[in-house]
Coordinates of C-alpha atoms in Angstrom, one line a residue:
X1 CA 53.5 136.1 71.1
X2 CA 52.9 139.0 68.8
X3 CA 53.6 136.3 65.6
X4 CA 51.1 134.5 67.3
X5 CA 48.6 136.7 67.4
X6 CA 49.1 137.8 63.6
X7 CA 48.6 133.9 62.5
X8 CA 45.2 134.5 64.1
X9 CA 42.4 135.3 61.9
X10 CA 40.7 138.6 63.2
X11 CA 37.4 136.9 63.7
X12 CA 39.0 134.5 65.5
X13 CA 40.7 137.1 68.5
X14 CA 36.8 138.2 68.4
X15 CA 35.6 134.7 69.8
X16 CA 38.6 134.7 72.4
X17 CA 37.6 135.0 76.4
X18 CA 38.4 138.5 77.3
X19 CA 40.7 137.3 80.1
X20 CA 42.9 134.9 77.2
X21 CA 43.2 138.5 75.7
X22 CA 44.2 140.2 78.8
X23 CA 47.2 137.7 79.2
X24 CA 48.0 138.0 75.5
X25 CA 48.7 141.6 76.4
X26 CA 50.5 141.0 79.8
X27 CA 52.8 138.8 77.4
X28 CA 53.2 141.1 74.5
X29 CA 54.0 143.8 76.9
X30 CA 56.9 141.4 78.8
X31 CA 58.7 140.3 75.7
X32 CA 58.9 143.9 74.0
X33 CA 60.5 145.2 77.7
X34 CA 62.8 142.1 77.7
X35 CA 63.9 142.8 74.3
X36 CA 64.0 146.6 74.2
X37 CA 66.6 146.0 77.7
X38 CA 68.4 143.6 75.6
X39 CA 69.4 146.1 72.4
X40 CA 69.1 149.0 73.8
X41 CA 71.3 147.9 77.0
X42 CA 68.9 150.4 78.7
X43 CA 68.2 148.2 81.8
X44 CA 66.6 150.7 83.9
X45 CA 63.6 151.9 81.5
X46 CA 62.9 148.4 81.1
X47 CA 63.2 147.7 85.2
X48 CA 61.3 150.4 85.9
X49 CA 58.3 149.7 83.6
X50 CA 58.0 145.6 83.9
X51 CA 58.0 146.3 87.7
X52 CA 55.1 148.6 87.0
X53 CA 53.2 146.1 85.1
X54 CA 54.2 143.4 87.6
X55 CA 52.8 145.2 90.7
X56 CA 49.7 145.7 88.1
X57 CA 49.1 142.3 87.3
X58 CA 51.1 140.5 90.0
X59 CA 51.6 138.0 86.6
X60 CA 54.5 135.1 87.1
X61 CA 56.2 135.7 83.9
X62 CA 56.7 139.7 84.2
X63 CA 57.7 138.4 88.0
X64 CA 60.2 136.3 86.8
X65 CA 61.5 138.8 83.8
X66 CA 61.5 141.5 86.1
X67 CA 64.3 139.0 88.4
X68 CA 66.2 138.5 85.6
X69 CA 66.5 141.8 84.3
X70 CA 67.7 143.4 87.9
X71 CA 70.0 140.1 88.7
X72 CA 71.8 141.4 84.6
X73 CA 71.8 144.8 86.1
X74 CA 73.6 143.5 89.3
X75 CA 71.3 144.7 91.6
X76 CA 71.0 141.7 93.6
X77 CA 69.1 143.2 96.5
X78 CA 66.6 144.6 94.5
X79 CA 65.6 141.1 92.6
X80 CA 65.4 139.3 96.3
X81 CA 62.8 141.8 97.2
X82 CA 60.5 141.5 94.4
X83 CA 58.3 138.5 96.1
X84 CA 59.8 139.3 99.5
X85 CA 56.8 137.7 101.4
X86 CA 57.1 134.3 99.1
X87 CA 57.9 131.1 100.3
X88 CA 61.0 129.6 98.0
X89 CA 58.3 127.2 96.3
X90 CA 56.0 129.6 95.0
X91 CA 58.9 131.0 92.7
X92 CA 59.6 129.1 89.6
X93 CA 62.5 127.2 88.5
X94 CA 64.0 129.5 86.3
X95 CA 63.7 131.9 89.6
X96 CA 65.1 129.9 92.1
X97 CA 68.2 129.8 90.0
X98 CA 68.4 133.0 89.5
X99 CA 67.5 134.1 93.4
X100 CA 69.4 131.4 94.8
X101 CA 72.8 133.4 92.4
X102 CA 71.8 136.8 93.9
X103 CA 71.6 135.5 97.7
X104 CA 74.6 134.1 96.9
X105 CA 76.2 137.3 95.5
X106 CA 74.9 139.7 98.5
X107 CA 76.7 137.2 101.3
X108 CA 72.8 135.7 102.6
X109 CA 74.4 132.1 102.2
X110 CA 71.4 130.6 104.1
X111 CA 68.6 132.0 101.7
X112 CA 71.0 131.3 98.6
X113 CA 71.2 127.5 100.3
X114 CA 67.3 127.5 100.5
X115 CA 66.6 128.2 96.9
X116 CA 69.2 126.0 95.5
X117 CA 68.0 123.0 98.0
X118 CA 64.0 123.8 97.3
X119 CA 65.1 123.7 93.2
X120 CA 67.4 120.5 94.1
X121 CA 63.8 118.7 95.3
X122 CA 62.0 120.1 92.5
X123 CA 63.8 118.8 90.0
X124 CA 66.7 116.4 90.9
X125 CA 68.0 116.1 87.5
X126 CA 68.8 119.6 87.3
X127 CA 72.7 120.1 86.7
X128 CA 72.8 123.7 87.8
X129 CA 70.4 123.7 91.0
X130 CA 73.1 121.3 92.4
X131 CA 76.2 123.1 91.3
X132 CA 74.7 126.4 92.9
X133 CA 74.4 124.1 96.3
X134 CA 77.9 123.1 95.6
X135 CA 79.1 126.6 95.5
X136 CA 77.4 127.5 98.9
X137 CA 78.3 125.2 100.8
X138 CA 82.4 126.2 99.7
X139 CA 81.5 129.5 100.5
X140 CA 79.8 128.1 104.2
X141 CA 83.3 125.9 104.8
X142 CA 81.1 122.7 104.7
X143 CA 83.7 121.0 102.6
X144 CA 82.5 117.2 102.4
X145 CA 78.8 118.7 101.5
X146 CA 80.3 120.5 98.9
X147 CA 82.5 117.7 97.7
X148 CA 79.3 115.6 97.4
X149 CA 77.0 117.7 95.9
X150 CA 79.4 118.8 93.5
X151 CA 80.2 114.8 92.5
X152 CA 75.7 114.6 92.0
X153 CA 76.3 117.6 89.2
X154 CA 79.5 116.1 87.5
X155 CA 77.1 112.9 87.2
X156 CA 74.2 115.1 85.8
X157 CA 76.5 117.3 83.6
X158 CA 79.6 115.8 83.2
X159 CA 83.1 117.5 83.5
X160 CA 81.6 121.2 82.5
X161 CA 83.7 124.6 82.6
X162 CA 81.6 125.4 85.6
X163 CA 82.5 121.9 87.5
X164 CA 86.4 123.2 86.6
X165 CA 86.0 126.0 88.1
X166 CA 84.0 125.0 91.0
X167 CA 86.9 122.3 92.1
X168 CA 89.3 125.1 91.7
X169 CA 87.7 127.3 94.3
X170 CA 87.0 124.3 96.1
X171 CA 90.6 123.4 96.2
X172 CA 91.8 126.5 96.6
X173 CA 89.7 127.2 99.6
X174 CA 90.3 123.8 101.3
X175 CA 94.4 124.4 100.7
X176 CA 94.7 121.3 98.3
X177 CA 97.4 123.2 95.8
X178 CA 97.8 120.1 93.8
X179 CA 94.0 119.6 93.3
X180 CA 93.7 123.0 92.2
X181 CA 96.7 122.6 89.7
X182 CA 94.7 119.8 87.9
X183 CA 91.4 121.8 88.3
X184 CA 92.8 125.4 86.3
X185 CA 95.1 122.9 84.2
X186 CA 92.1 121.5 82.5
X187 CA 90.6 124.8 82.5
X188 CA 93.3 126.0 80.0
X189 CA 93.4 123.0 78.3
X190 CA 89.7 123.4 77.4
X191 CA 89.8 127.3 77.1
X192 CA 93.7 128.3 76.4
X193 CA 92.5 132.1 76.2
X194 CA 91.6 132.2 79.3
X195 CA 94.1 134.9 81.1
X196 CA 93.5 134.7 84.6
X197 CA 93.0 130.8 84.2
X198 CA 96.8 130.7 83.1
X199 CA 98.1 133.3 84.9
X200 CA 96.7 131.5 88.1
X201 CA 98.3 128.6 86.6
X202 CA 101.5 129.8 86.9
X203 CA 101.2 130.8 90.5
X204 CA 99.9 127.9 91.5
X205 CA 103.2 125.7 89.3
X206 CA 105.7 128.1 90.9
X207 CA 104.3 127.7 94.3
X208 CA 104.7 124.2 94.1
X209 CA 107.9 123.6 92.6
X210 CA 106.8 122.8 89.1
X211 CA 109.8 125.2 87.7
X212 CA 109.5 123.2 83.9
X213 CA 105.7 123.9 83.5
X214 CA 106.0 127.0 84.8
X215 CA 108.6 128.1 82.2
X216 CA 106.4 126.8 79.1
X217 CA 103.9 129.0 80.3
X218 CA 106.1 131.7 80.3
X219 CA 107.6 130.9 77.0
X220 CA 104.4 129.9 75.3
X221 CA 102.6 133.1 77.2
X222 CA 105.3 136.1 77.1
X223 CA 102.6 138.6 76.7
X224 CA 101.3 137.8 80.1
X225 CA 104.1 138.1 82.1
X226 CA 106.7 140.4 82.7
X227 CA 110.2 140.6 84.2
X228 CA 109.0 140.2 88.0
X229 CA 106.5 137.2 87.1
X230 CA 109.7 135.5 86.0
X231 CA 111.7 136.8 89.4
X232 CA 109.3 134.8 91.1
X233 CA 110.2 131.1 89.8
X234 CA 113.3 132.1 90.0
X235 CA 112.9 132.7 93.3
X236 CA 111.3 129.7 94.2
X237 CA 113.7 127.8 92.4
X238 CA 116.7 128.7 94.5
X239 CA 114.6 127.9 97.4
X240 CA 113.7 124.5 96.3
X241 CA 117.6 124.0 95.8
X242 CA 118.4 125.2 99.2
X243 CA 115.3 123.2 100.6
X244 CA 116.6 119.9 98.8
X245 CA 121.0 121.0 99.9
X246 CA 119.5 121.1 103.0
X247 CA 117.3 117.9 103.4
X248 CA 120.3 116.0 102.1
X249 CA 123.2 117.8 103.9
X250 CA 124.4 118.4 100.1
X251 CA 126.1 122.2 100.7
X252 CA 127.0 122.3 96.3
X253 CA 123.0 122.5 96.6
X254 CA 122.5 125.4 99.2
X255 CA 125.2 127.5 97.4
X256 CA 123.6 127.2 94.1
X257 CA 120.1 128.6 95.8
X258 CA 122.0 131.1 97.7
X259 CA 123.3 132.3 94.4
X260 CA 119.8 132.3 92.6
X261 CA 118.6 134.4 95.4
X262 CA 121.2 136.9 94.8
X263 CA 120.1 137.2 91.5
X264 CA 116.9 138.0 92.3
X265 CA 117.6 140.5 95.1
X266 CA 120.5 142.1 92.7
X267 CA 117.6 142.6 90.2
X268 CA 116.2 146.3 89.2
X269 CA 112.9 144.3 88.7
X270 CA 112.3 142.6 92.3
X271 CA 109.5 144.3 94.3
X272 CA 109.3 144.6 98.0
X273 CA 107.6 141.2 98.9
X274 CA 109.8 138.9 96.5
X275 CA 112.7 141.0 98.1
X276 CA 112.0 140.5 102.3
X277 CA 111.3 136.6 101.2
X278 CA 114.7 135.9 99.1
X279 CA 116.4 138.2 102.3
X280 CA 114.7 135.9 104.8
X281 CA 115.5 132.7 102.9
X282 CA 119.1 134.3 102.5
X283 CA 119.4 134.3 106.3
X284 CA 118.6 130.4 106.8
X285 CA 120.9 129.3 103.9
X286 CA 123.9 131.7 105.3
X287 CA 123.2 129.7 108.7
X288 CA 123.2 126.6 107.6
X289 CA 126.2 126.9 105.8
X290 CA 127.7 128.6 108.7
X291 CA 128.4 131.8 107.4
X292 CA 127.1 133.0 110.9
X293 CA 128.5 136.6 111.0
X294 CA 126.7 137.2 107.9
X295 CA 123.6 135.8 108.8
X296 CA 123.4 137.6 112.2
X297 CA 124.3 141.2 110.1
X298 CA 121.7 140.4 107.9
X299 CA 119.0 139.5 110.9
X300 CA 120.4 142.9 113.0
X301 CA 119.6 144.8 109.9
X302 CA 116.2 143.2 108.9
X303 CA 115.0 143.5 112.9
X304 CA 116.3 147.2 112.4
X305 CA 114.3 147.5 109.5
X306 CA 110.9 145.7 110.0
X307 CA 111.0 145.3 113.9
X308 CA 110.4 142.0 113.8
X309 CA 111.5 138.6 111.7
X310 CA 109.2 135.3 110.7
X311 CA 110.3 132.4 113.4
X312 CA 111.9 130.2 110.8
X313 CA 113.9 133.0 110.1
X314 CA 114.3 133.5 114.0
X315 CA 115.4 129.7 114.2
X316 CA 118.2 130.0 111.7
X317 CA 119.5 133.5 113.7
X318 CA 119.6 131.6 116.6
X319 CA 121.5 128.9 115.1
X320 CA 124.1 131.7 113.6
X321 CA 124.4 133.3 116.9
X322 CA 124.9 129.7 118.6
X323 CA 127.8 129.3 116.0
X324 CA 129.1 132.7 116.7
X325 CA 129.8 131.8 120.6
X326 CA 126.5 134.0 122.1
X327 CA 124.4 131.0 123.4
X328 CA 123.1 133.8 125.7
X329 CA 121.3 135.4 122.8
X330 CA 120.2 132.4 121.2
X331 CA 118.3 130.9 124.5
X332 CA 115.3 133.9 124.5
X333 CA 115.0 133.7 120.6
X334 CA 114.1 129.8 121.1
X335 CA 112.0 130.8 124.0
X336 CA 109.8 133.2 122.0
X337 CA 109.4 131.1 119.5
X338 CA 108.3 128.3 121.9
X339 CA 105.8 130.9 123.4
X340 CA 104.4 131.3 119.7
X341 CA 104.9 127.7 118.4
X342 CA 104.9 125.4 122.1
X343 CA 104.3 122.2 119.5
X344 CA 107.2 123.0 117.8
X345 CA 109.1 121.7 121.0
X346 CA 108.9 118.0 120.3
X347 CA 108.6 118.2 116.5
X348 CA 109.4 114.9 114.6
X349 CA 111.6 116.4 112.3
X350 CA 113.4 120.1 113.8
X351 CA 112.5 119.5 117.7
X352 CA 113.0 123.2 118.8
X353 CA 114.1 122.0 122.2
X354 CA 117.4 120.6 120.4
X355 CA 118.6 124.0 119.7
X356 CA 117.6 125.1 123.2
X357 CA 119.5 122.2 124.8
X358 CA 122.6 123.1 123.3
X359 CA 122.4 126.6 123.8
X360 CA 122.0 125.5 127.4
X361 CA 125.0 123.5 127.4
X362 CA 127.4 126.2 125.1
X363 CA 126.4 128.8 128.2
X364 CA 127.2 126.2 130.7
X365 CA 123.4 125.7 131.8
X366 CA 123.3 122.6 132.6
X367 CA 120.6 122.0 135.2
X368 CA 118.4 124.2 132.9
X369 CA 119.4 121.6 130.3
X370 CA 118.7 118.8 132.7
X371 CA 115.3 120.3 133.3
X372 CA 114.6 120.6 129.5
X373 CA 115.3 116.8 129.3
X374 CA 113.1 115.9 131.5
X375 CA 110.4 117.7 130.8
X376 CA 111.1 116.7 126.6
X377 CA 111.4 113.0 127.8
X378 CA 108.0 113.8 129.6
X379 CA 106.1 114.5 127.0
X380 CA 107.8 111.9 124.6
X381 CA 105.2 108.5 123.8
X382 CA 107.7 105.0 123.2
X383 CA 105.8 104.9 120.0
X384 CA 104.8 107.5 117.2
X385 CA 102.7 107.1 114.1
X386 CA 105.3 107.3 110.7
X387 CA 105.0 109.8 107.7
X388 CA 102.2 107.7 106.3
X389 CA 99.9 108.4 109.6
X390 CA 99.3 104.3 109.8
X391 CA 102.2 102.7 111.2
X392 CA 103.4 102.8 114.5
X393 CA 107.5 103.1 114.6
X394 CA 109.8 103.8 117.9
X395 CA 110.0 107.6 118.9
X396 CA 113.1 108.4 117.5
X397 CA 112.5 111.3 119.2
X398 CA 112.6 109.8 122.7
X399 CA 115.6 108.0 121.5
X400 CA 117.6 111.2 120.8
X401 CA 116.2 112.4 124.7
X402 CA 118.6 109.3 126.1
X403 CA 121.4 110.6 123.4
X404 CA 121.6 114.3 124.9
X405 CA 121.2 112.6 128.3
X406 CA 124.1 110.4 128.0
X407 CA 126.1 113.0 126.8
X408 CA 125.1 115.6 129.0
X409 CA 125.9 113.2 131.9
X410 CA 129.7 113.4 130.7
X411 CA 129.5 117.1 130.1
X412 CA 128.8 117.3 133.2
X413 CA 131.7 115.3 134.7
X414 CA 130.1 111.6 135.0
X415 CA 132.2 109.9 131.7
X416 CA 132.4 106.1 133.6
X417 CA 128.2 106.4 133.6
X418 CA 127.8 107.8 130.7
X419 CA 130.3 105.1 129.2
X420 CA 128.1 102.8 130.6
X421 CA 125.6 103.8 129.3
X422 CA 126.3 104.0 125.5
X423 CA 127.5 100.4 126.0
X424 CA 124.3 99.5 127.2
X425 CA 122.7 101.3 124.0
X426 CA 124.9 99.6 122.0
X427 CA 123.9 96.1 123.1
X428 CA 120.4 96.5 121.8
X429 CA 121.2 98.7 118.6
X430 CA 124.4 97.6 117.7
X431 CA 125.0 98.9 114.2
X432 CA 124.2 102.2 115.0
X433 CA 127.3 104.3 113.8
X434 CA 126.2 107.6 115.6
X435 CA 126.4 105.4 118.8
X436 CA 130.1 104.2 118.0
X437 CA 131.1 107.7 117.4
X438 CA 129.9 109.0 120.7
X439 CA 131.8 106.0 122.4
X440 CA 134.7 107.0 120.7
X441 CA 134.2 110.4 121.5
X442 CA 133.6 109.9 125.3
X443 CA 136.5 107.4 125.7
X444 CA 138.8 110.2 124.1
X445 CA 137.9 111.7 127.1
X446 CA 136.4 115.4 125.1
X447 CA 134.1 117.2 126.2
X448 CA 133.7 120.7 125.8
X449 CA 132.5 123.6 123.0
X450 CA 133.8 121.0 120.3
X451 CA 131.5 118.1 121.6
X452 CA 129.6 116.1 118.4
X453 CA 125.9 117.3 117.7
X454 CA 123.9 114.3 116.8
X455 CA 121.7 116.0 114.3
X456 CA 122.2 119.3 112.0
X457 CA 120.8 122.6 113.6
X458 CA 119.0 123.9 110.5
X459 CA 116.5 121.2 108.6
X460 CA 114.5 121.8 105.5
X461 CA 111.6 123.1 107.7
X462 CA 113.1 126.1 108.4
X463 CA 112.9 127.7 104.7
X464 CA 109.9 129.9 103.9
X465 CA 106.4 128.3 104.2
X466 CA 104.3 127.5 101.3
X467 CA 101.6 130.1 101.8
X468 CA 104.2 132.1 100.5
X469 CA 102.5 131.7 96.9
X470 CA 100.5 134.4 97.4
X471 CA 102.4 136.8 96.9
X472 CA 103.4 135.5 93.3
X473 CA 103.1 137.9 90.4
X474 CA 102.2 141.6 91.7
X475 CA 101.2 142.4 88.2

């Protein structure tokens, strides 16, 4: 404005309306605060006198400077009471932005929500108006408003830094890991020096298994990570393996985890969290591979320790002291965890009441193993929905309900029915090997502590859940 003025002859600024002169001023006066803030860094001079000439002159532009200037300074609460008794369309554009960023920052979602939606009707083409709504409605949980809104700005705007970095939080708060991979992915592929972007990276590839990317980022990045960073994917690493030896009933694969997790917990560099992880993981590995005296040892002294253990971890100790010949130890540990996790009962893929079942029958329980039938076959449909969630497939659960049955009829002294049964089993699923082994196995005539188990005690479940990833990297 000032250059303005000097292009104007002085006779000129003579013939000028005294009020055109009086906002001439206003302006001169705004831009020399604005820029005296701006190289001197001295925000609160400036503050202090634009909010004078503001409450002298109640002019827009000093209003909206005056926002800007306390929003830079971070005083958020300051900037939303400048026009306190304003209605969100009386403010500009340019303040709307900016007030709908500081309601944001001080938590007052709502009010944030209001400026961005009253600057979304405004002007509809406006990229950041809808990104702010975006944002809000992550923060608010409203997950399929954000996912929308956020599509209108990627149309506007196109795939921005801020669009990144709005479908990482979004990702990150909605639990989708994989989306949030490909979100901080193309962060750093757009911005590689961006160091939380990459170190997040990292977390995020060890978390999920991606051991090869995470090691180029280690390799290419070594100045961003240190010796427990690397702990960490080796970590996850061995429990991938033991995950995967488990899954397949491949025992080459659990011993080569177990023997990465020694590494790490023989490390001077492995911090307390990595530590009580690998030592839980330790436990359901030495159980599955039926090392159960050191299993138990290891639970006694973590219970000693800590008081209390995870219930995946509780499952494998249960298994261990099944296999050591204390059923009558194992049958509350499957009860507490039932208590905690009753829909773990009839899971698809561990059903808890398996483990129970046999405990009952290893302490020779076996109307409280007759009474956990029936209550499993209870709650058992004749159909369930498969992996996919859209086909409908027989309950192999309810199937393995009539397995235990049959055989817990001959445990129990009834072979000639429970022969008869299998037979009539076989009829309709004749090529089922599992079948011709327990016919063998009940026209043999055993039955006793060495009776078959139709399914393995410890599945892949039971290793250490994914939220785990947290605690990646302490540095």
């Amino acid at each position: 404005m000032k250059r303005l003025l000097d292009a104007v002859p002085l006779c000129a600024i003579a013939l000028l309306p005294l009020a055109a002169l009086a906002d001439a001023s206003i302006d001169s006066q705004r831009q020399a605060l604005v820029q005296q803030a701006v190289e001197s860094g001295k925000w609160d001079t400036s503050i202090m006198s634009l909010r004078s000439l503001y409450e002298r002159t109640g002019n827009v532009s000093v209003r909206s400077d005056l926002i800007a200037l306390l929003i830079r300074a971070e005083r958020f609460e300051e900037a939303l009471s400048v026009c306190a008794d304003c209605y969100p369309a009386e403010f500009t554009s340019h303040e709307l932005l900016d007030l709908g960023g500081a309601a944001r920052r001080q938590g007052e979602l709502d009010l944030a929500l209001e400026f961005f939606t009253t600057l979304t009707h405004r002007e509809p083409e406006e990229p950041a108006a809808w990104l702010g709504q975006a944002l809000v409605y992550v923060d608010q949980g409203r997950y399929v408003l954000a996912e929308s809104t956020l599509k209108r700005h990627e149309i506007l705007a196109g795939p921005t830094l801020e669009a990144m970095e709005a479908r990482g939080y979004l990702a990150a708060e909605t639990n989708d890991a994989l989306a949030e991979l490909q979100a901080r992915q193309a962060l750093v592929e757009r911005q590689p020096e961006r160091v939380n972007e990459i170190r997040a990276l990292y977390r995020l590839a060890v978390g999920l298994g991606a051991s090869e990317p995470a090691r180029e980022l280690l390799d290419r990045h070594p100045d961003l990570f240190n010796a427990s960073d690397a702990l960490w994917l080796h970590y996850y690493e061995g429990v991938n393996d033991i995950r995967l030896g488990i899954h397949v009933d491949d025992h080459r694969s659990i011993e080569r985890g177990l023997g990465r997790l020694d590494q790490v917990l023989e490390s001077e560099d492995v911090d307390h969290d990595l530590r009580l992880l690998a030592e839980h993981d330790k436990i359901v590995a030495l159980a599955h591979l039926r090392r159960f005296t050191e299993a138990e040892a290891m639970s006694q002294r973590l219970l000693l320790q800590y008081g209390s253990l995870p219930n995946y971890v509780l499952r494998a100790r249960a298994h261990a002291l099944s296999g050591l010949g204390r059923p009558e130890q194992a049958i509350p540990i499957y009860h507490a965890i039932l208590r905690d996790e009753p829909q773990r009962g009839d899971d698809l893929s561990d059903p808890l009441y398996e483990g129970l079942f046999f405990s009952y029958t290893d302490a020779r329980r076996h109307r409280e193993a007759q009474r956990l039938l029936a209550e499993w076959r209870r709650a058992e449909p004749l159909y369930r929905r498969d992996f996919t969630g859209t086909t409908q497939i027989e309950n192999p659960n309810l199937q393995k309900v009539l397995l235990l049955d049959t055989m817990l009829m001959a445990w129990r002294g009834n072979e000639h029915e429970a022969h008869a049964q299998v037979d009539a089993y076989l009829a309709e699923a004749p090529a089922n090997p599992y079948l011709w082994q327990l016919r063998g196995t009940l026209a043999a005539g055993v039955a006793g502590p060495s009776r078959p188990r139709p399914t393995t005690s410890v599945p892949h479940r039971c290793l250490a859940p994914s939220n785990a990833t947290r605690h990646v990297m302490a540095s």
